[in-house]
CSV table of C-alpha atoms in Angstrom, one decimal:
chain,number,residue,atom,x,y,z
P,1,MET,CA,23.0,8.5,-9.5
P,2,LEU,CA,20.2,9.0,-11.9
P,3,ASP,CA,18.7,12.5,-12.2
P,4,THR,CA,15.5,12.6,-14.2
P,5,ALA,CA,15.9,16.3,-14.8
P,6,SER,CA,18.3,15.4,-17.6
P,7,LEU,CA,15.6,13.5,-19.5
P,8,PRO,CA,14.0,15.3,-22.5
P,9,VAL,CA,10.2,15.1,-21.9
P,10,GLN,CA,7.3,16.3,-24.0
P,11,GLN,CA,4.7,17.3,-21.4
P,12,PRO,CA,1.1,16.1,-21.7
P,13,GLN,CA,-1.8,18.3,-20.7
P,14,PRO,CA,-1.4,19.3,-17.0
P,15,HIS,CA,-3.5,17.8,-14.3
P,16,ALA,CA,-5.6,19.8,-11.9
P,17,ASP,CA,-2.8,20.3,-9.4
P,18,GLN,CA,-0.5,21.6,-12.1
P,19,GLN,CA,-3.0,24.1,-13.5
P,20,ALA,CA,-3.6,25.5,-10.0
P,21,ALA,CA,0.1,26.1,-9.5
P,22,GLY,CA,0.3,28.5,-12.5
P,23,PRO,CA,3.1,28.4,-15.2
P,24,GLN,CA,6.0,26.2,-14.5
P,25,PRO,CA,9.7,27.2,-14.8
P,26,PRO,CA,11.6,25.6,-17.6
P,27,THR,CA,13.9,22.7,-16.7
P,28,PRO,CA,17.6,23.7,-17.2
P,29,PRO,CA,19.4,21.7,-19.8
P,30,HIS,CA,21.8,19.0,-18.7
P,31,PRO,CA,25.4,20.1,-19.6
P,32,HIS,CA,26.6,16.7,-20.6
P,33,PRO,CA,23.8,14.3,-21.7
P,34,THR,CA,24.9,10.7,-21.4
P,35,THR,CA,23.2,7.4,-21.4
P,36,THR,CA,22.8,6.0,-17.9
P,37,GLY,CA,20.5,3.3,-16.4
P,38,ALA,CA,17.1,4.9,-17.0
P,39,ILE,CA,18.1,7.8,-19.2
P,40,ARG,CA,17.7,8.0,-23.0
P,41,THR,CA,19.3,11.2,-24.4
P,42,LEU,CA,18.5,13.1,-27.6
P,43,GLY,CA,21.8,12.0,-29.2
P,44,SER,CA,23.2,13.7,-32.2
P,45,ASN,CA,19.9,14.2,-34.0
P,46,PRO,CA,17.1,15.5,-31.7
P,47,ALA,CA,14.6,15.6,-34.7
P,48,THR,CA,14.7,11.8,-35.0
P,49,ALA,CA,14.8,11.0,-31.2
P,50,PRO,CA,11.8,9.1,-29.8
P,51,ILE,CA,9.5,11.3,-27.8
P,52,VAL,CA,8.7,10.2,-24.2
P,53,LEU,CA,5.9,11.6,-22.1
P,54,HIS,CA,7.2,10.5,-18.7
P,55,PRO,CA,10.8,9.9,-17.4
P,56,GLY,CA,10.2,6.2,-16.9
P,57,ASP,CA,9.1,5.7,-20.5
P,58,SER,CA,12.8,5.4,-21.5
P,59,ILE,CA,13.8,2.9,-18.8
P,60,PRO,CA,14.9,-0.4,-20.4
P,61,HIS,CA,12.8,-3.4,-19.6
P,62,ARG,CA,15.3,-5.2,-17.5
P,63,ARG,CA,15.9,-2.2,-15.2
P,64,ARG,CA,12.1,-1.7,-15.0
P,65,VAL,CA,11.8,-5.2,-13.7
P,66,LEU,CA,14.6,-4.5,-11.2
P,67,TYR,CA,12.7,-1.5,-9.9
P,68,ILE,CA,9.4,-3.5,-9.6
P,69,VAL,CA,11.2,-6.2,-7.5
P,70,LEU,CA,13.0,-3.7,-5.2
P,71,LEU,CA,10.0,-1.4,-4.8
P,72,GLY,CA,7.7,-4.3,-4.2
P,73,ALA,CA,10.1,-5.7,-1.5
P,74,LEU,CA,10.2,-2.2,0.1
P,75,THR,CA,6.4,-2.1,0.1
P,76,ALA,CA,6.2,-5.5,1.7
P,77,LEU,CA,8.5,-4.5,4.6
P,78,GLY,CA,5.6,-2.6,6.3
P,79,PRO,CA,3.0,-5.5,6.3
P,80,PHE,CA,5.7,-8.0,7.3
P,81,THR,CA,6.8,-5.8,10.2
P,82,ILE,CA,3.3,-5.6,11.4
P,83,ASP,CA,2.1,-9.2,10.9
P,84,LEU,CA,5.1,-11.5,11.0
P,85,TYR,CA,5.1,-12.0,14.7
P,86,LEU,CA,1.3,-12.5,15.2
P,87,PRO,CA,1.6,-16.3,15.6
P,88,ALA,CA,4.1,-15.7,18.5
P,89,PHE,CA,1.4,-13.9,20.6
P,90,PRO,CA,0.8,-17.0,22.9
P,91,VAL,CA,4.6,-17.5,23.4
P,92,LEU,CA,5.1,-13.8,24.2
P,93,GLU,CA,2.3,-13.9,26.7
P,94,ALA,CA,3.9,-16.8,28.5
P,95,ASP,CA,7.5,-15.4,28.3
P,96,PHE,CA,6.5,-12.0,29.8
P,97,ASP,CA,3.9,-13.5,32.1
P,98,THR,CA,1.3,-11.0,31.1
P,99,THR,CA,-2.1,-10.9,29.5
P,100,ALA,CA,-3.1,-11.2,25.9
P,101,ALA,CA,-4.4,-7.6,25.9
P,102,MET,CA,-1.0,-6.3,26.9
P,103,ILE,CA,0.6,-8.3,24.1
P,104,GLN,CA,-1.9,-6.9,21.6
P,105,LEU,CA,-0.8,-3.4,22.6
P,106,THR,CA,2.5,-4.1,21.0
P,107,LEU,CA,0.6,-4.5,17.7
P,108,THR,CA,-1.3,-1.3,18.3
P,109,GLY,CA,1.9,0.5,18.9
P,110,THR,CA,3.4,-0.8,15.7
P,111,MET,CA,0.4,0.4,13.6
P,112,ILE,CA,0.5,3.8,15.3
P,113,GLY,CA,4.2,4.1,14.5
P,114,PHE,CA,3.6,2.9,10.9
P,115,ALA,CA,0.8,5.5,10.4
P,116,LEU,CA,2.7,8.4,11.9
P,117,GLY,CA,5.8,7.5,10.1
P,118,GLN,CA,4.0,7.7,6.8
P,119,LEU,CA,2.6,11.1,7.6
P,120,ILE,CA,6.2,12.3,8.3
P,121,VAL,CA,8.1,10.5,5.5
P,122,GLY,CA,5.6,11.4,2.7
P,123,PRO,CA,5.8,15.2,2.9
P,124,LEU,CA,9.5,15.0,3.7
P,125,SER,CA,10.2,13.0,0.5
P,126,ASP,CA,8.4,15.7,-1.5
P,127,LYS,CA,10.6,18.4,0.2
P,128,VAL,CA,14.1,16.8,0.2
P,129,GLY,CA,13.9,14.0,-2.4
P,130,ARG,CA,13.2,10.3,-2.1
P,131,ARG,CA,16.5,8.8,-1.2
P,132,VAL,CA,17.4,10.6,2.0
P,133,PRO,CA,14.1,9.7,3.9
P,134,LEU,CA,14.1,6.2,2.5
P,135,LEU,CA,17.6,5.4,3.6
P,136,SER,CA,17.3,7.1,7.0
P,137,VAL,CA,14.1,5.6,8.0
P,138,THR,CA,14.9,2.1,6.8
P,139,ALA,CA,18.1,2.3,8.9
P,140,LEU,CA,15.9,3.2,11.8
P,141,HIS,CA,13.9,0.0,11.1
P,142,VAL,CA,17.0,-2.1,11.3
P,143,VAL,CA,18.1,-0.7,14.6
P,144,ALA,CA,14.6,-1.0,16.1
P,145,SER,CA,14.3,-4.6,14.9
P,146,VAL,CA,17.6,-5.5,16.7
P,147,ALA,CA,16.3,-3.7,19.8
P,148,ALA,CA,13.0,-5.7,19.7
P,149,ALA,CA,15.0,-9.0,19.4
P,150,LEU,CA,17.0,-8.1,22.5
P,151,ALA,CA,14.2,-6.5,24.5
P,152,PRO,CA,14.3,-7.8,28.1
P,153,THR,CA,10.9,-6.4,29.1
P,154,LEU,CA,7.5,-6.0,27.5
P,155,GLU,CA,7.8,-2.2,27.9
P,156,LEU,CA,11.0,-2.0,25.9
P,157,LEU,CA,9.6,-4.4,23.3
P,158,SER,CA,6.6,-2.1,22.9
P,159,VAL,CA,8.8,1.0,22.4
P,160,ALA,CA,10.9,-0.9,19.9
P,161,ARG,CA,7.8,-1.9,18.0
P,162,VAL,CA,6.7,1.7,17.7
P,163,PHE,CA,10.0,2.7,16.1
P,164,GLN,CA,10.0,-0.5,14.0
P,165,GLY,CA,6.6,0.5,12.6
P,166,ALA,CA,7.8,4.1,11.9
P,167,GLY,CA,10.9,2.7,10.2
P,168,ALA,CA,8.9,0.4,8.0
P,169,ALA,CA,6.7,3.3,6.8
P,170,ALA,CA,9.2,4.7,4.3
P,171,GLY,CA,9.1,1.6,2.0
P,172,GLY,CA,5.5,1.8,0.8
P,173,VAL,CA,5.3,5.6,0.7
P,174,VAL,CA,8.5,6.3,-1.2
P,175,ALA,CA,8.0,3.3,-3.5
P,176,ALA,CA,4.7,4.6,-4.7
P,177,ALA,CA,6.1,8.1,-5.0
P,178,ILE,CA,9.1,6.9,-7.1
P,179,VAL,CA,6.6,5.1,-9.4
P,180,ARG,CA,4.6,8.4,-9.8
P,181,ASP,CA,7.8,10.3,-10.4
P,182,LEU,CA,8.8,8.0,-13.3
P,183,PHE,CA,5.5,7.0,-14.8
P,184,GLY,CA,2.1,8.4,-15.7
P,185,GLY,CA,-1.1,7.4,-17.5
P,186,ARG,CA,-1.7,3.8,-18.3
P,187,ARG,CA,1.8,2.6,-17.5
P,188,LEU,CA,1.3,4.1,-14.0
P,189,VAL,CA,-1.7,1.8,-13.7
P,190,VAL,CA,0.4,-1.2,-14.4
P,191,MET,CA,3.3,-0.2,-12.1
P,192,LEU,CA,1.1,0.7,-9.2
P,193,SER,CA,-0.9,-2.6,-9.7
P,194,ARG,CA,2.3,-4.5,-8.9
P,195,LEU,CA,2.7,-2.5,-5.6
P,196,ALA,CA,-1.0,-3.0,-4.8
P,197,LEU,CA,-0.5,-6.7,-5.3
P,198,VAL,CA,2.2,-6.7,-2.7
P,199,SER,CA,0.2,-4.5,-0.3
P,200,GLY,CA,-2.8,-6.8,-0.6
P,201,VAL,CA,-1.1,-10.1,-0.3
P,202,ALA,CA,1.7,-9.4,2.2
P,203,PRO,CA,-0.6,-8.9,5.2
P,204,VAL,CA,-2.2,-12.3,4.3
P,205,LEU,CA,1.0,-14.2,3.8
P,206,ALA,CA,3.0,-12.7,6.7
P,207,PRO,CA,1.3,-14.7,9.5
P,208,LEU,CA,1.9,-17.9,7.5
P,209,VAL,CA,5.6,-17.1,7.1
P,210,GLY,CA,5.8,-16.2,10.8
P,211,SER,CA,4.4,-19.6,11.7
P,212,ALA,CA,7.0,-21.3,9.6
P,213,LEU,CA,9.8,-19.3,11.2
P,214,LEU,CA,8.5,-20.1,14.7
P,215,ALA,CA,8.8,-23.8,13.9
P,216,VAL,CA,12.6,-23.4,13.6
P,217,MET,CA,13.5,-20.5,15.9
P,218,PRO,CA,12.3,-18.7,19.1
P,219,TRP,CA,10.2,-15.6,18.8
P,220,ARG,CA,13.2,-13.3,19.1
P,221,GLY,CA,14.5,-14.8,15.8
P,222,VAL,CA,11.5,-13.4,14.0
P,223,PHE,CA,12.8,-9.9,14.8
P,224,VAL,CA,16.3,-10.8,13.7
P,225,VAL,CA,14.8,-11.9,10.4
P,226,LEU,CA,13.1,-8.5,10.1
P,227,ALA,CA,16.4,-6.8,10.9
P,228,VAL,CA,18.1,-8.7,8.1
P,229,TYR,CA,15.3,-8.0,5.7
P,230,GLY,CA,15.5,-4.3,6.5
P,231,ALA,CA,19.3,-4.3,6.1
P,232,ILE,CA,19.0,-6.0,2.6
P,233,MET,CA,16.5,-3.3,1.6
P,234,LEU,CA,18.8,-0.5,2.9
P,235,VAL,CA,21.8,-1.8,0.9
P,236,SER,CA,19.6,-2.4,-2.2
P,237,ALA,CA,18.1,1.0,-2.1
P,238,LEU,CA,21.5,2.6,-1.6
P,239,VAL,CA,23.0,0.8,-4.6
P,240,PHE,CA,20.2,0.4,-7.1
P,241,LEU,CA,17.5,3.1,-6.5
P,242,PRO,CA,18.2,6.5,-8.0
P,243,GLU,CA,16.9,9.9,-6.9
P,244,THR,CA,13.8,10.4,-9.0
P,245,LEU,CA,12.7,13.9,-7.7
P,246,PRO,CA,15.2,16.5,-9.1
P,247,PRO,CA,15.7,19.6,-7.0
P,248,ALA,CA,13.9,21.8,-9.6
P,249,ARG,CA,10.7,19.8,-9.1
P,250,ARG,CA,10.9,20.2,-5.3
P,251,ARG,CA,10.7,23.9,-5.6
P,252,GLU,CA,7.8,24.1,-8.1
P,253,ARG,CA,5.3,26.8,-7.4
P,254,GLY,CA,2.4,25.7,-5.2
P,255,SER,CA,4.2,22.7,-3.6
P,256,THR,CA,7.1,24.2,-1.7
P,257,THR,CA,5.6,23.8,1.8
P,258,VAL,CA,4.0,20.9,3.7
P,259,TRP,CA,0.8,23.0,4.1
P,260,GLN,CA,0.6,23.7,0.3
P,261,ARG,CA,0.9,20.0,-0.5
P,262,TYR,CA,-1.7,18.9,2.1
P,263,ARG,CA,-4.0,21.7,0.9
P,264,SER,CA,-3.7,20.7,-2.8
P,265,VAL,CA,-4.4,17.0,-1.9
P,266,PHE,CA,-7.3,17.6,0.5
P,267,SER,CA,-9.0,20.1,-1.8
P,268,ASP,CA,-9.4,17.4,-4.4
P,269,ARG,CA,-12.9,15.9,-4.2
P,270,VAL,CA,-11.8,12.7,-6.1
P,271,PHE,CA,-8.9,12.1,-3.8
P,272,ILE,CA,-11.1,12.4,-0.7
P,273,GLY,CA,-13.5,9.9,-2.3
P,274,VAL,CA,-10.9,7.3,-3.1
P,275,LEU,CA,-9.3,7.8,0.3
P,276,ILE,CA,-12.6,6.7,1.9
P,277,ILE,CA,-12.9,3.8,-0.5
P,278,GLY,CA,-9.4,2.6,0.2
P,279,GLY,CA,-9.8,2.9,4.0
P,280,MET,CA,-13.1,1.0,3.9
P,281,THR,CA,-11.8,-1.8,1.6
P,282,PHE,CA,-8.7,-2.2,3.8
P,283,SER,CA,-10.8,-2.3,6.9
P,284,GLY,CA,-13.1,-5.0,5.4
P,285,LEU,CA,-10.0,-7.0,4.6
P,286,PHE,CA,-8.6,-6.6,8.2
P,287,SER,CA,-11.9,-7.5,9.7
P,288,TYR,CA,-11.5,-10.8,8.0
P,289,LEU,CA,-7.8,-11.1,9.0
P,290,SER,CA,-8.4,-10.3,12.7
P,291,SER,CA,-11.3,-12.8,13.1
P,292,SER,CA,-10.5,-15.6,10.6
P,293,SER,CA,-8.4,-17.8,13.0
P,294,PHE,CA,-11.2,-17.8,15.6
P,295,LEU,CA,-13.9,-18.4,13.0
P,296,PHE,CA,-12.3,-21.2,11.0
P,297,GLN,CA,-10.4,-23.0,13.8
P,298,LEU,CA,-12.9,-22.7,16.6
P,299,ASP,CA,-16.2,-22.5,14.9
P,300,TYR,CA,-15.6,-24.6,11.8
P,301,GLY,CA,-13.0,-26.9,13.4
P,302,LEU,CA,-10.2,-26.6,10.9
P,303,SER,CA,-6.7,-27.7,11.9
P,304,ALA,CA,-3.8,-25.2,11.8
P,305,GLN,CA,-2.6,-26.7,8.5
P,306,GLU,CA,-6.1,-26.6,6.9
P,307,TYR,CA,-6.6,-23.1,8.1
P,308,GLY,CA,-3.2,-22.1,6.5
P,309,LEU,CA,-4.3,-23.7,3.2
P,310,MET,CA,-7.6,-21.9,3.2
P,311,PHE,CA,-5.7,-18.6,4.0
P,312,ALA,CA,-3.4,-19.2,1.0
P,313,VAL,CA,-6.2,-20.0,-1.4
P,314,ASN,CA,-8.0,-16.8,-0.4
P,315,SER,CA,-4.9,-14.8,-1.0
P,316,LEU,CA,-5.0,-15.9,-4.6
P,317,GLY,CA,-8.3,-13.9,-5.0
P,318,VAL,CA,-6.3,-10.8,-4.3
P,319,VAL,CA,-3.7,-11.7,-6.8
P,320,LEU,CA,-6.2,-12.4,-9.5
P,321,GLY,CA,-8.1,-9.2,-8.8
P,322,VAL,CA,-5.0,-7.0,-9.0
P,323,GLN,CA,-3.7,-8.5,-12.2
P,324,ALA,CA,-7.1,-8.2,-13.9
P,325,ALA,CA,-7.6,-4.7,-12.6
P,326,SER,CA,-4.3,-3.4,-14.1
P,327,ARG,CA,-5.5,-4.4,-17.6
P,328,LEU,CA,-9.1,-3.2,-17.2
P,329,ALA,CA,-8.2,0.1,-15.6
P,330,ALA,CA,-5.8,1.0,-18.4
P,331,ARG,CA,-8.5,0.3,-20.9
P,332,PHE,CA,-11.7,1.6,-19.3
P,333,GLY,CA,-10.5,3.8,-16.4
P,334,PRO,CA,-9.9,2.9,-12.7
P,335,GLN,CA,-13.1,4.6,-11.7
P,336,TRP,CA,-15.3,2.3,-13.8
P,337,VAL,CA,-13.4,-0.8,-12.5
P,338,MET,CA,-14.2,0.4,-8.9
P,339,ALA,CA,-17.9,0.8,-10.0
P,340,TRP,CA,-18.0,-2.9,-10.3
P,341,SER,CA,-15.6,-4.0,-7.6
P,342,THR,CA,-17.2,-1.9,-4.8
P,343,ALA,CA,-20.6,-3.4,-5.7
P,344,VAL,CA,-19.1,-6.9,-5.7
P,345,LEU,CA,-17.7,-6.3,-2.2
P,346,VAL,CA,-21.2,-5.4,-0.9
P,347,VAL,CA,-22.8,-8.5,-2.6
P,348,ALA,CA,-20.1,-10.9,-1.5
P,349,ALA,CA,-20.1,-9.8,2.2
P,350,SER,CA,-23.9,-9.9,2.3
P,351,ALA,CA,-23.8,-13.4,0.8
P,352,ILE,CA,-21.7,-14.6,3.7
P,353,ILE,CA,-24.4,-13.5,6.1
P,354,VAL,CA,-27.1,-15.1,4.1
P,355,THR,CA,-25.3,-18.5,3.7
P,356,ASP,CA,-24.5,-18.5,7.4
P,357,GLN,CA,-28.1,-17.9,8.4
P,358,LEU,CA,-29.1,-20.7,6.1
P,359,GLY,CA,-26.7,-23.0,7.8
P,360,LEU,CA,-24.7,-23.8,4.6
P,361,GLY,CA,-21.5,-24.4,6.7
P,362,LEU,CA,-17.9,-23.9,5.8
P,363,TRP,CA,-18.2,-23.8,2.0
P,364,GLY,CA,-21.1,-21.4,2.3
P,365,THR,CA,-18.6,-19.0,3.9
P,366,ILE,CA,-15.5,-19.7,1.9
P,367,VAL,CA,-16.9,-19.2,-1.6
P,368,PRO,CA,-18.3,-15.7,-1.1
P,369,LEU,CA,-15.3,-14.8,1.0
P,370,PHE,CA,-13.0,-15.7,-2.0
P,371,VAL,CA,-15.2,-13.4,-4.1
P,372,PHE,CA,-14.8,-10.6,-1.5
P,373,MET,CA,-11.0,-11.0,-1.5
P,374,THR,CA,-11.0,-10.8,-5.3
P,375,GLY,CA,-13.0,-7.6,-5.1
P,376,CYS,CA,-10.4,-6.2,-2.8
P,377,GLY,CA,-7.7,-7.0,-5.4
P,378,PHE,CA,-9.7,-5.1,-8.0
P,379,THR,CA,-10.1,-2.1,-5.8
P,380,PHE,CA,-6.6,-1.5,-4.3
P,381,PRO,CA,-4.7,-0.5,-7.5
P,382,CYS,CA,-7.5,1.7,-8.7
P,383,VAL,CA,-7.4,3.6,-5.4
P,384,GLN,CA,-3.7,4.2,-5.7
P,385,VAL,CA,-3.9,5.3,-9.4
P,386,LEU,CA,-6.7,7.8,-8.8
P,387,ALA,CA,-4.9,9.2,-5.7
P,388,LEU,CA,-1.5,9.6,-7.2
P,389,ASP,CA,-2.1,10.3,-10.9
P,390,ARG,CA,-3.7,13.7,-10.0
P,391,HIS,CA,-1.0,14.8,-7.6
P,392,GLY,CA,2.4,14.2,-9.2
P,393,LYS,CA,4.0,17.2,-7.4
P,394,ALA,CA,2.8,15.8,-4.0
P,395,ALA,CA,3.0,12.1,-4.6
P,396,GLY,CA,4.8,11.4,-1.3
P,397,THR,CA,2.2,13.4,0.6
P,398,ALA,CA,-0.7,11.8,-1.2
P,399,GLN,CA,0.6,8.2,-0.7
P,400,SER,CA,1.4,8.9,3.0
P,401,ILE,CA,-2.2,9.9,3.5
P,402,VAL,CA,-3.6,6.9,1.7
P,403,GLY,CA,-1.3,4.5,3.7
P,404,ALA,CA,-1.9,6.1,7.1
P,405,THR,CA,-5.7,6.1,6.5
P,406,ASN,CA,-5.7,2.5,5.4
P,407,PHE,CA,-3.9,1.2,8.5
P,408,GLY,CA,-5.4,3.8,10.9
P,409,VAL,CA,-9.0,3.2,10.0
P,410,ALA,CA,-8.5,-0.6,9.8
P,411,GLY,CA,-6.9,-0.5,13.2
P,412,ILE,CA,-10.0,1.2,14.6
P,413,ILE,CA,-12.7,-0.8,12.7
P,414,SER,CA,-11.4,-4.4,12.7
P,415,PRO,CA,-11.7,-4.9,16.5
P,416,LEU,CA,-15.5,-4.2,16.1
P,417,VAL,CA,-15.9,-7.9,15.1
P,418,GLY,CA,-14.7,-9.0,18.5
P,419,TRP,CA,-16.8,-6.3,20.2
P,420,ILE,CA,-20.0,-7.4,18.4
P,421,ALA,CA,-19.3,-11.0,19.2
P,422,LYS,CA,-18.1,-10.6,22.8
P,423,ASP,CA,-21.0,-12.6,24.2
P,424,ALA,CA,-21.8,-15.2,21.5
P,425,GLY,CA,-18.4,-15.6,20.0
P,426,ILE,CA,-17.2,-14.8,16.5
P,427,THR,CA,-19.3,-16.2,13.7
P,428,ALA,CA,-19.4,-15.7,9.9
P,429,THR,CA,-22.4,-13.3,10.4
P,430,THR,CA,-20.6,-11.1,13.0
P,431,MET,CA,-17.4,-11.0,10.8
P,432,ALA,CA,-19.4,-10.2,7.6
P,433,SER,CA,-21.5,-7.6,9.3
P,434,VAL,CA,-18.5,-5.3,9.7
P,435,MET,CA,-17.4,-6.2,6.1
P,436,VAL,CA,-20.8,-5.2,4.7
P,437,GLY,CA,-20.7,-1.9,6.6
P,438,CYS,CA,-17.3,-1.1,5.2
P,439,ALA,CA,-18.3,-2.1,1.7
P,440,VAL,CA,-21.5,0.0,1.7
P,441,VAL,CA,-19.6,3.1,2.9
P,442,GLY,CA,-17.0,2.6,0.1
P,443,LEU,CA,-19.8,2.2,-2.5
P,444,LEU,CA,-21.6,5.4,-1.4
P,445,SER,CA,-18.3,7.2,-1.5
P,446,LEU,CA,-17.7,6.2,-5.1
P,447,TRP,CA,-21.1,7.4,-6.4
P,448,LEU,CA,-21.6,10.4,-4.1
P,449,ILE,CA,-18.1,11.9,-3.8
P,450,VAL,CA,-15.9,10.5,-6.6
P,451,ARG,CA,-18.7,10.4,-9.1
P,452,PRO,CA,-17.1,8.3,-11.9
P,453,ARG,CA,-18.6,10.3,-14.8
P,454,THR,CA,-16.7,13.4,-13.7
P,455,VAL,CA,-13.3,11.8,-13.6
P,456,GLU,CA,-11.2,12.5,-16.7
P,457,ARG,CA,-9.6,9.7,-18.6
P,458,LEU,CA,-6.0,8.7,-17.9
P,459,ALA,CA,-3.3,10.3,-20.1
P,460,PRO,CA,-1.4,7.9,-22.4
């Protein structure tokens, strides 16, 4: 098992959270330095050994790719657990002989479990290390998925879904924390952009995959697929993912208790600002996700296949945005990328209202919507970088707060589209009205709370 405490590291200038904690104790030397998966030792001549700033700088390229794949798959487990069964709602309603509102409560329970699970797993991973919480909670996900597949009543299904959401929470939180343990500076931007790509695209693709699964299996089979997915992630994490938070770092001054970690995170003005930006951007995205099927199939008359194609094309906007953001943020700084992306979100969402009021029809909505999705792609990785780069000692806690806020706020705000349109039905204007509100709050948070000119440049 890899222990990053054995890696010779030349420390860069400390961030704000490190300065507040006071002088750090020296890391004890490793008694028998050897070359393992991600470790590069000093060898026989320390004077000629390459200097690394972060533990992950010495990871070989092939192993780094393996980590990206595994951590990305762990991150996707949460969105797929939440959204994969959405196309089965009508079937569940008929099988359990209940109302649509009762079926939707199973989704609410999943999101509550997911948010609470992140708040528990994040601080726990800072306290005891990354592997134990990851393996334990992912095992809970597998058991809960099997229980959901076998649930004879809606009540038992709802309980299983809560535990399923909690079990899926570890993936995204621990994956981001592992990345922060291993990387910093510009390479952190690149690595987190890969996870942000998964976080942004997975909620969009999950309903499409669920529809394909329902074409060949009953709704209970969807939960069996989730159980298999979780089991594969459990075995992969057990075999391939190392412990990246050595015991010495868990006991560093100023970060030994949950309260100290939460205090260090919430006392950071920049973190609070990007937390609001991330929650608002995610809420704008979910406002589109929750209303798009009604808008495009009922209002614009698209077939299920045409709607699926439109959905897939829009997801490309997120992909393009994330990939471009990783390069631009490393060069100019994530705060300046968000200065543009948050403005684009406001303009694109407003354009949807204007084109709808002018009666420009389907294309008048799709084009600015694609721009909005691209703006989301630019924003997501920048939020994660600014949130985690400043809080290396509390990476799990910081990521858990970001994830819980994103899903919690989105779960509250996205139903506003249906509430606004309860009498006249969902239109492009009602959908975009919520999106505009979210984008404006995010833009104000950037300039009034984060204040880009006050954010220091990323370390190398």
